[in-house]
């Protein structure tokens, strides 16, 4: 990285204002925006359009933001113009909690933040009210620490399970992703701080993300990848949008006026501010023209480019004024402009409780043979706890989605706090082994937090036999993490490595030989292969990455304090070879370690060009058939279907009905808890279209609800309203959204492959919206 301090953009401003007294200048919030903009010099306008790190020369194309000075460790700031009453504002990551430095110079006070569950886990709750509560806690923390905008949520689609940042995203389904993002935005912004919905759009791989060109059809773009952003923008009105690093059909996302102005502002009615991802885009003038208001974190060269472009007539002053207006409108809303003083006193204890409760609703019970779970403390007097991750739990992913929290509760700590007794001999072996591994791993160079985790400890047959004889149950934890800049490996991250498979198999053999149960906990960043080993253990709990209270949350579920109610927000395929985008996604295992290390460094400082498949250019050949839309339509066997999840109780659906009333399809049904313990159920409504006017998926999720906690025998009536326009498909030929006429099937289901009842409804053909033909592939220009 080549960073060198030089003069800030704002230094130019002093040349133009020497004869203007501060008392004579119009003040933001008192004078009209027109007056303030008219009073600004070109240099002042440019200083507002380029972030406060505009005092740097840089060749970077991407970074994890940490340029904040007002709040150390924050991702970046906007510049102040004191003579006009314009304050600086602070922007901080991230999707799982506020990311700032936990310590500061010249004070012993700490500034730890709460590590909340990752977005994938929150989506697994299928509970928008709960996600909004998490957002409220995040927003409160951001405000108290002096942050004006939280850089999240991220709502890109889980196109492929290998994307290194899937943990920061919600789902493979646009409706679920959009509703979750909207709930998070409403929660955060209820505190009077802003959000930045990201990464707009098609940021679905990390490999060469700052140069990768995504080739996609308009229908695919609009129905799958734009839809969650559209839902969130229209429903929750985020203060800001962050454009993505990648190109779309040949042009950088941050340089596309059809994306940032025509679609975002004109079609959807967005009235906030658009900013780049950190060092995103390439052509400063094109970004301004496209409607990318703020360039972050800012470079001196961008200031110089803009001033030169305006003075030479290449860039219109009207464009500059338009973008400045958007930034000023944003600043007027911020806590800093409102005079709020950071208190630095968030209620971390209360937020930890919210983290623990929210994580418990998103963890998913995948297997539970013979009701292995919940554990009976009397029967499970002592537990043999296997796997390095049991003692070193993963709170979240790496990169800008990480959080500097005070602690992370391991599973061993959670079980002990929950009253369970662990095998001290086995625990001692692991703790000694991990301490030795830590010394070795600390010496290894990692890239932006991508440091290797300890390999699984090898145990002999005698040790396993002794553990089986001295304990009543075994728990094995498997850990997989990922993060920014790097996609996942099929061989070592999607698949279990040999040591992990052997550990599960050997523990199962030893404990089953003595008629004792084995439970596997998956503390993972995303989808993994399970089909080859899932029959061995007696129960599998998908814990995802549950934030700082992860170990306590898992213990709550194992003990039965919480009845698991999480459902999959994506499909688990039988094998990676079944993934529809497998041929159109980078394969890290095909790149040597030496070349990968070189490439990782280049990703930060160099933009590429060329036509290397899935590196320079990635074509979305699968079209709209992403996730369950593909697996269910093509009848491909899966390990676990979209929407799947088990419970400690059972539910029955009754009195389901569906009818068309005006512009809505109204669905109602009754859900009854038919089991012996209280629990929550997720009801999913899918719709199958006639599919005569164009190719359609077999079914698509169109509504969902999670019941409140139902006691045994209790019944809850649920009502759903599906707007008819939500059933429209995009006709590329005529550039319009259309609902085909004919008979539709409304399917009430527990998951995409477990439909309880199918209800026919008749709809007439209609056009819901006609739009400009935008975002076309280059060949169609």
PDB file of N, CA, C and O in Angstrom, residues 540-579:
ATOM      1  N   UNK A 540     -27.473 -32.669  15.060  1.00  0.00           N
ATOM      2  CA  UNK A 540     -26.629 -31.620  14.485  1.00  0.00           C
ATOM      3  C   UNK A 540     -27.323 -30.289  14.714  1.00  0.00           C
ATOM      4  O   UNK A 540     -28.489 -30.100  14.329  1.00  0.00           O
ATOM      5  N   UNK A 541     -26.606 -29.362  15.328  1.00  0.00           N
ATOM      6  CA  UNK A 541     -27.120 -28.008  15.531  1.00  0.00           C
ATOM      7  C   UNK A 541     -26.271 -27.044  14.728  1.00  0.00           C
ATOM      8  O   UNK A 541     -25.059 -26.944  14.933  1.00  0.00           O
ATOM      9  N   UNK A 542     -26.894 -26.330  13.811  1.00  0.00           N
ATOM     10  CA  UNK A 542     -26.224 -25.316  13.013  1.00  0.00           C
ATOM     11  C   UNK A 542     -26.249 -24.007  13.798  1.00  0.00           C
ATOM     12  O   UNK A 542     -27.274 -23.335  13.885  1.00  0.00           O
ATOM     13  N   UNK A 543     -25.105 -23.661  14.382  1.00  0.00           N
ATOM     14  CA  UNK A 543     -25.031 -22.499  15.273  1.00  0.00           C
ATOM     15  C   UNK A 543     -24.625 -21.227  14.544  1.00  0.00           C
ATOM     16  O   UNK A 543     -24.693 -20.142  15.123  1.00  0.00           O
ATOM     17  N   UNK A 544     -24.196 -21.350  13.265  1.00  0.00           N
ATOM     18  CA  UNK A 544     -23.685 -20.204  12.523  1.00  0.00           C
ATOM     19  C   UNK A 544     -22.588 -19.497  13.340  1.00  0.00           C
ATOM     20  O   UNK A 544     -21.883 -20.118  14.094  1.00  0.00           O
ATOM     21  N   UNK A 545     -22.534 -18.173  13.232  1.00  0.00           N
ATOM     22  CA  UNK A 545     -21.613 -17.375  14.045  1.00  0.00           C
ATOM     23  C   UNK A 545     -22.483 -16.394  14.829  1.00  0.00           C
ATOM     24  O   UNK A 545     -22.994 -15.404  14.292  1.00  0.00           O
ATOM     25  N   UNK A 546     -22.681 -16.718  16.103  1.00  0.00           N
ATOM     26  CA  UNK A 546     -23.716 -16.083  16.901  1.00  0.00           C
ATOM     27  C   UNK A 546     -23.290 -14.886  17.708  1.00  0.00           C
ATOM     28  O   UNK A 546     -23.985 -14.507  18.651  1.00  0.00           O
ATOM     29  N   UNK A 547     -22.144 -14.276  17.369  1.00  0.00           N
ATOM     30  CA  UNK A 547     -21.712 -13.118  18.123  1.00  0.00           C
ATOM     31  C   UNK A 547     -21.017 -13.504  19.410  1.00  0.00           C
ATOM     32  O   UNK A 547     -20.647 -14.662  19.635  1.00  0.00           O
ATOM     33  N   UNK A 548     -20.845 -12.531  20.287  1.00  0.00           N
ATOM     34  CA  UNK A 548     -20.016 -12.730  21.475  1.00  0.00           C
ATOM     35  C   UNK A 548     -20.627 -13.673  22.495  1.00  0.00           C
ATOM     36  O   UNK A 548     -19.926 -14.214  23.340  1.00  0.00           O
ATOM     37  N   UNK A 549     -21.935 -13.907  22.446  1.00  0.00           N
ATOM     38  CA  UNK A 549     -22.587 -14.790  23.410  1.00  0.00           C
ATOM     39  C   UNK A 549     -22.847 -16.174  22.831  1.00  0.00           C
ATOM     40  O   UNK A 549     -23.654 -16.931  23.366  1.00  0.00           O
ATOM     41  N   UNK A 550     -22.151 -16.514  21.737  1.00  0.00           N
ATOM     42  CA  UNK A 550     -22.425 -17.759  21.029  1.00  0.00           C
ATOM     43  C   UNK A 550     -22.431 -19.002  21.884  1.00  0.00           C
ATOM     44  O   UNK A 550     -23.323 -19.844  21.782  1.00  0.00           O
ATOM     45  N   UNK A 551     -21.431 -19.162  22.758  1.00  0.00           N
ATOM     46  CA  UNK A 551     -21.362 -20.358  23.599  1.00  0.00           C
ATOM     47  C   UNK A 551     -22.521 -20.467  24.554  1.00  0.00           C
ATOM     48  O   UNK A 551     -23.059 -21.566  24.788  1.00  0.00           O
ATOM     49  N   UNK A 552     -22.946 -19.344  25.132  1.00  0.00           N
ATOM     50  CA  UNK A 552     -24.114 -19.356  26.021  1.00  0.00           C
ATOM     51  C   UNK A 552     -25.382 -19.716  25.265  1.00  0.00           C
ATOM     52  O   UNK A 552     -26.243 -20.441  25.771  1.00  0.00           O
ATOM     53  N   UNK A 553     -25.507 -19.193  24.043  1.00  0.00           N
ATOM     54  CA  UNK A 553     -26.707 -19.456  23.253  1.00  0.00           C
ATOM     55  C   UNK A 553     -26.826 -20.930  22.907  1.00  0.00           C
ATOM     56  O   UNK A 553     -27.903 -21.519  23.023  1.00  0.00           O
ATOM     57  N   UNK A 554     -25.728 -21.529  22.479  1.00  0.00           N
ATOM     58  CA  UNK A 554     -25.758 -22.961  22.164  1.00  0.00           C
ATOM     59  C   UNK A 554     -26.123 -23.768  23.406  1.00  0.00           C
ATOM     60  O   UNK A 554     -26.942 -24.707  23.344  1.00  0.00           O
ATOM     61  N   UNK A 555     -25.562 -23.405  24.530  1.00  0.00           N
ATOM     62  CA  UNK A 555     -25.868 -24.113  25.780  1.00  0.00           C
ATOM     63  C   UNK A 555     -27.348 -23.989  26.122  1.00  0.00           C
ATOM     64  O   UNK A 555     -27.960 -24.957  26.614  1.00  0.00           O
ATOM     65  N   UNK A 556     -27.941 -22.830  25.890  1.00  0.00           N
ATOM     66  CA  UNK A 556     -29.370 -22.641  26.149  1.00  0.00           C
ATOM     67  C   UNK A 556     -30.214 -23.605  25.324  1.00  0.00           C
ATOM     68  O   UNK A 556     -31.199 -24.168  25.812  1.00  0.00           O
ATOM     69  N   UNK A 557     -29.827 -23.794  24.057  1.00  0.00           N
ATOM     70  CA  UNK A 557     -30.586 -24.692  23.185  1.00  0.00           C
ATOM     71  C   UNK A 557     -30.364 -26.147  23.578  1.00  0.00           C
ATOM     72  O   UNK A 557     -31.306 -26.941  23.657  1.00  0.00           O
ATOM     73  N   UNK A 558     -29.109 -26.515  23.856  1.00  0.00           N
ATOM     74  CA  UNK A 558     -28.820 -27.898  24.244  1.00  0.00           C
ATOM     75  C   UNK A 558     -29.557 -28.282  25.525  1.00  0.00           C
ATOM     76  O   UNK A 558     -29.998 -29.421  25.682  1.00  0.00           O
ATOM     77  N   UNK A 559     -29.695 -27.331  26.433  1.00  0.00           N
ATOM     78  CA  UNK A 559     -30.349 -27.604  27.718  1.00  0.00           C
ATOM     79  C   UNK A 559     -31.868 -27.542  27.631  1.00  0.00           C
ATOM     80  O   UNK A 559     -32.557 -27.910  28.589  1.00  0.00           O
ATOM     81  N   UNK A 560     -32.390 -27.038  26.493  1.00  0.00           N
ATOM     82  CA  UNK A 560     -33.843 -26.934  26.367  1.00  0.00           C
ATOM     83  C   UNK A 560     -34.416 -25.660  26.943  1.00  0.00           C
ATOM     84  O   UNK A 560     -35.641 -25.509  27.013  1.00  0.00           O
ATOM     85  N   UNK A 561     -33.557 -24.735  27.376  1.00  0.00           N
ATOM     86  CA  UNK A 561     -34.065 -23.441  27.836  1.00  0.00           C
ATOM     87  C   UNK A 561     -34.712 -22.685  26.685  1.00  0.00           C
ATOM     88  O   UNK A 561     -35.607 -21.858  26.889  1.00  0.00           O
ATOM     89  N   UNK A 562     -34.206 -22.961  25.491  1.00  0.00           N
ATOM     90  CA  UNK A 562     -34.743 -22.373  24.263  1.00  0.00           C
ATOM     91  C   UNK A 562     -35.054 -23.494  23.298  1.00  0.00           C
ATOM     92  O   UNK A 562     -34.240 -24.398  23.090  1.00  0.00           O
ATOM     93  N   UNK A 563     -36.248 -23.451  22.713  1.00  0.00           N
ATOM     94  CA  UNK A 563     -36.635 -24.404  21.686  1.00  0.00           C
ATOM     95  C   UNK A 563     -36.179 -23.847  20.346  1.00  0.00           C
ATOM     96  O   UNK A 563     -36.621 -22.773  19.950  1.00  0.00           O
ATOM     97  N   UNK A 564     -35.280 -24.527  19.632  1.00  0.00           N
ATOM     98  CA  UNK A 564     -34.778 -23.963  18.369  1.00  0.00           C
ATOM     99  C   UNK A 564     -35.906 -23.711  17.374  1.00  0.00           C
ATOM    100  O   UNK A 564     -36.781 -24.558  17.173  1.00  0.00           O
ATOM    101  N   UNK A 565     -35.865 -22.537  16.747  1.00  0.00           N
ATOM    102  CA  UNK A 565     -36.906 -22.179  15.777  1.00  0.00           C
ATOM    103  C   UNK A 565     -36.309 -21.573  14.516  1.00  0.00           C
ATOM    104  O   UNK A 565     -37.027 -21.012  13.704  1.00  0.00           O
ATOM    105  N   UNK A 566     -34.987 -21.698  14.352  1.00  0.00           N
ATOM    106  CA  UNK A 566     -34.352 -21.179  13.151  1.00  0.00           C
ATOM    107  C   UNK A 566     -34.678 -22.037  11.943  1.00  0.00           C
ATOM    108  O   UNK A 566     -34.909 -23.250  12.057  1.00  0.00           O
ATOM    109  N   UNK A 567     -34.703 -21.390  10.784  1.00  0.00           N
ATOM    110  CA  UNK A 567     -34.960 -22.074   9.515  1.00  0.00           C
ATOM    111  C   UNK A 567     -33.926 -21.596   8.498  1.00  0.00           C
ATOM    112  O   UNK A 567     -33.525 -20.435   8.508  1.00  0.00           O
ATOM    113  N   UNK A 568     -33.529 -22.464   7.602  1.00  0.00           N
ATOM    114  CA  UNK A 568     -32.470 -22.144   6.646  1.00  0.00           C
ATOM    115  C   UNK A 568     -32.883 -21.012   5.706  1.00  0.00           C
ATOM    116  O   UNK A 568     -33.941 -21.094   5.078  1.00  0.00           O
ATOM    117  N   UNK A 569     -32.028 -19.984   5.567  1.00  0.00           N
ATOM    118  CA  UNK A 569     -32.294 -18.934   4.586  1.00  0.00           C
ATOM    119  C   UNK A 569     -31.657 -19.241   3.230  1.00  0.00           C
ATOM    120  O   UNK A 569     -31.637 -18.398   2.340  1.00  0.00           O
ATOM    121  N   UNK A 570     -31.114 -20.421   3.111  1.00  0.00           N
ATOM    122  CA  UNK A 570     -30.530 -20.895   1.860  1.00  0.00           C
ATOM    123  C   UNK A 570     -30.611 -22.414   1.833  1.00  0.00           C
ATOM    124  O   UNK A 570     -30.970 -23.042   2.823  1.00  0.00           O
ATOM    125  N   UNK A 571     -30.274 -22.989   0.687  1.00  0.00           N
ATOM    126  CA  UNK A 571     -30.298 -24.439   0.505  1.00  0.00           C
ATOM    127  C   UNK A 571     -28.928 -25.027   0.822  1.00  0.00           C
ATOM    128  O   UNK A 571     -27.897 -24.442   0.492  1.00  0.00           O
ATOM    129  N   UNK A 572     -28.913 -26.187   1.460  1.00  0.00           N
ATOM    130  CA  UNK A 572     -27.683 -26.967   1.627  1.00  0.00           C
ATOM    131  C   UNK A 572     -27.673 -28.054   0.548  1.00  0.00           C
ATOM    132  O   UNK A 572     -28.465 -28.994   0.607  1.00  0.00           O
ATOM    133  N   UNK A 573     -26.806 -27.948  -0.476  1.00  0.00           N
ATOM    134  CA  UNK A 573     -26.765 -28.973  -1.521  1.00  0.00           C
ATOM    135  C   UNK A 573     -26.109 -30.249  -1.025  1.00  0.00           C
ATOM    136  O   UNK A 573     -25.429 -30.249   0.004  1.00  0.00           O
ATOM    137  N   UNK A 574     -26.303 -31.307  -1.766  1.00  0.00           N
ATOM    138  CA  UNK A 574     -25.649 -32.570  -1.419  1.00  0.00           C
ATOM    139  C   UNK A 574     -24.132 -32.449  -1.583  1.00  0.00           C
ATOM    140  O   UNK A 574     -23.372 -32.979  -0.786  1.00  0.00           O
ATOM    141  N   UNK A 575     -23.705 -31.740  -2.632  1.00  0.00           N
ATOM    142  CA  UNK A 575     -22.288 -31.554  -2.913  1.00  0.00           C
ATOM    143  C   UNK A 575     -22.124 -30.276  -3.716  1.00  0.00           C
ATOM    144  O   UNK A 575     -23.086 -29.779  -4.316  1.00  0.00           O
ATOM    145  N   UNK A 576     -20.906 -29.743  -3.730  1.00  0.00           N
ATOM    146  CA  UNK A 576     -20.710 -28.485  -4.440  1.00  0.00           C
ATOM    147  C   UNK A 576     -20.996 -28.642  -5.931  1.00  0.00           C
ATOM    148  O   UNK A 576     -21.421 -27.689  -6.588  1.00  0.00           O
ATOM    149  N   UNK A 577     -20.782 -29.822  -6.473  1.00  0.00           N
ATOM    150  CA  UNK A 577     -21.025 -30.051  -7.896  1.00  0.00           C
ATOM    151  C   UNK A 577     -22.483 -29.811  -8.277  1.00  0.00           C
ATOM    152  O   UNK A 577     -22.797 -29.652  -9.463  1.00  0.00           O
ATOM    153  N   UNK A 578     -23.382 -29.766  -7.305  1.00  0.00           N
ATOM    154  CA  UNK A 578     -24.803 -29.542  -7.590  1.00  0.00           C
ATOM    155  C   UNK A 578     -25.176 -28.061  -7.637  1.00  0.00           C
ATOM    156  O   UNK A 578     -26.297 -27.714  -8.021  1.00  0.00           O
ATOM    157  N   UNK A 579     -24.271 -27.177  -7.231  1.00  0.00           N
ATOM    158  CA  UNK A 579     -24.579 -25.750  -7.151  1.00  0.00           C
ATOM    159  C   UNK A 579     -24.765 -25.181  -8.557  1.00  0.00           C
ATOM    160  O   UNK A 579     -23.907 -25.387  -9.427  1.00  0.00           O
TER     161      UNK A 579
END
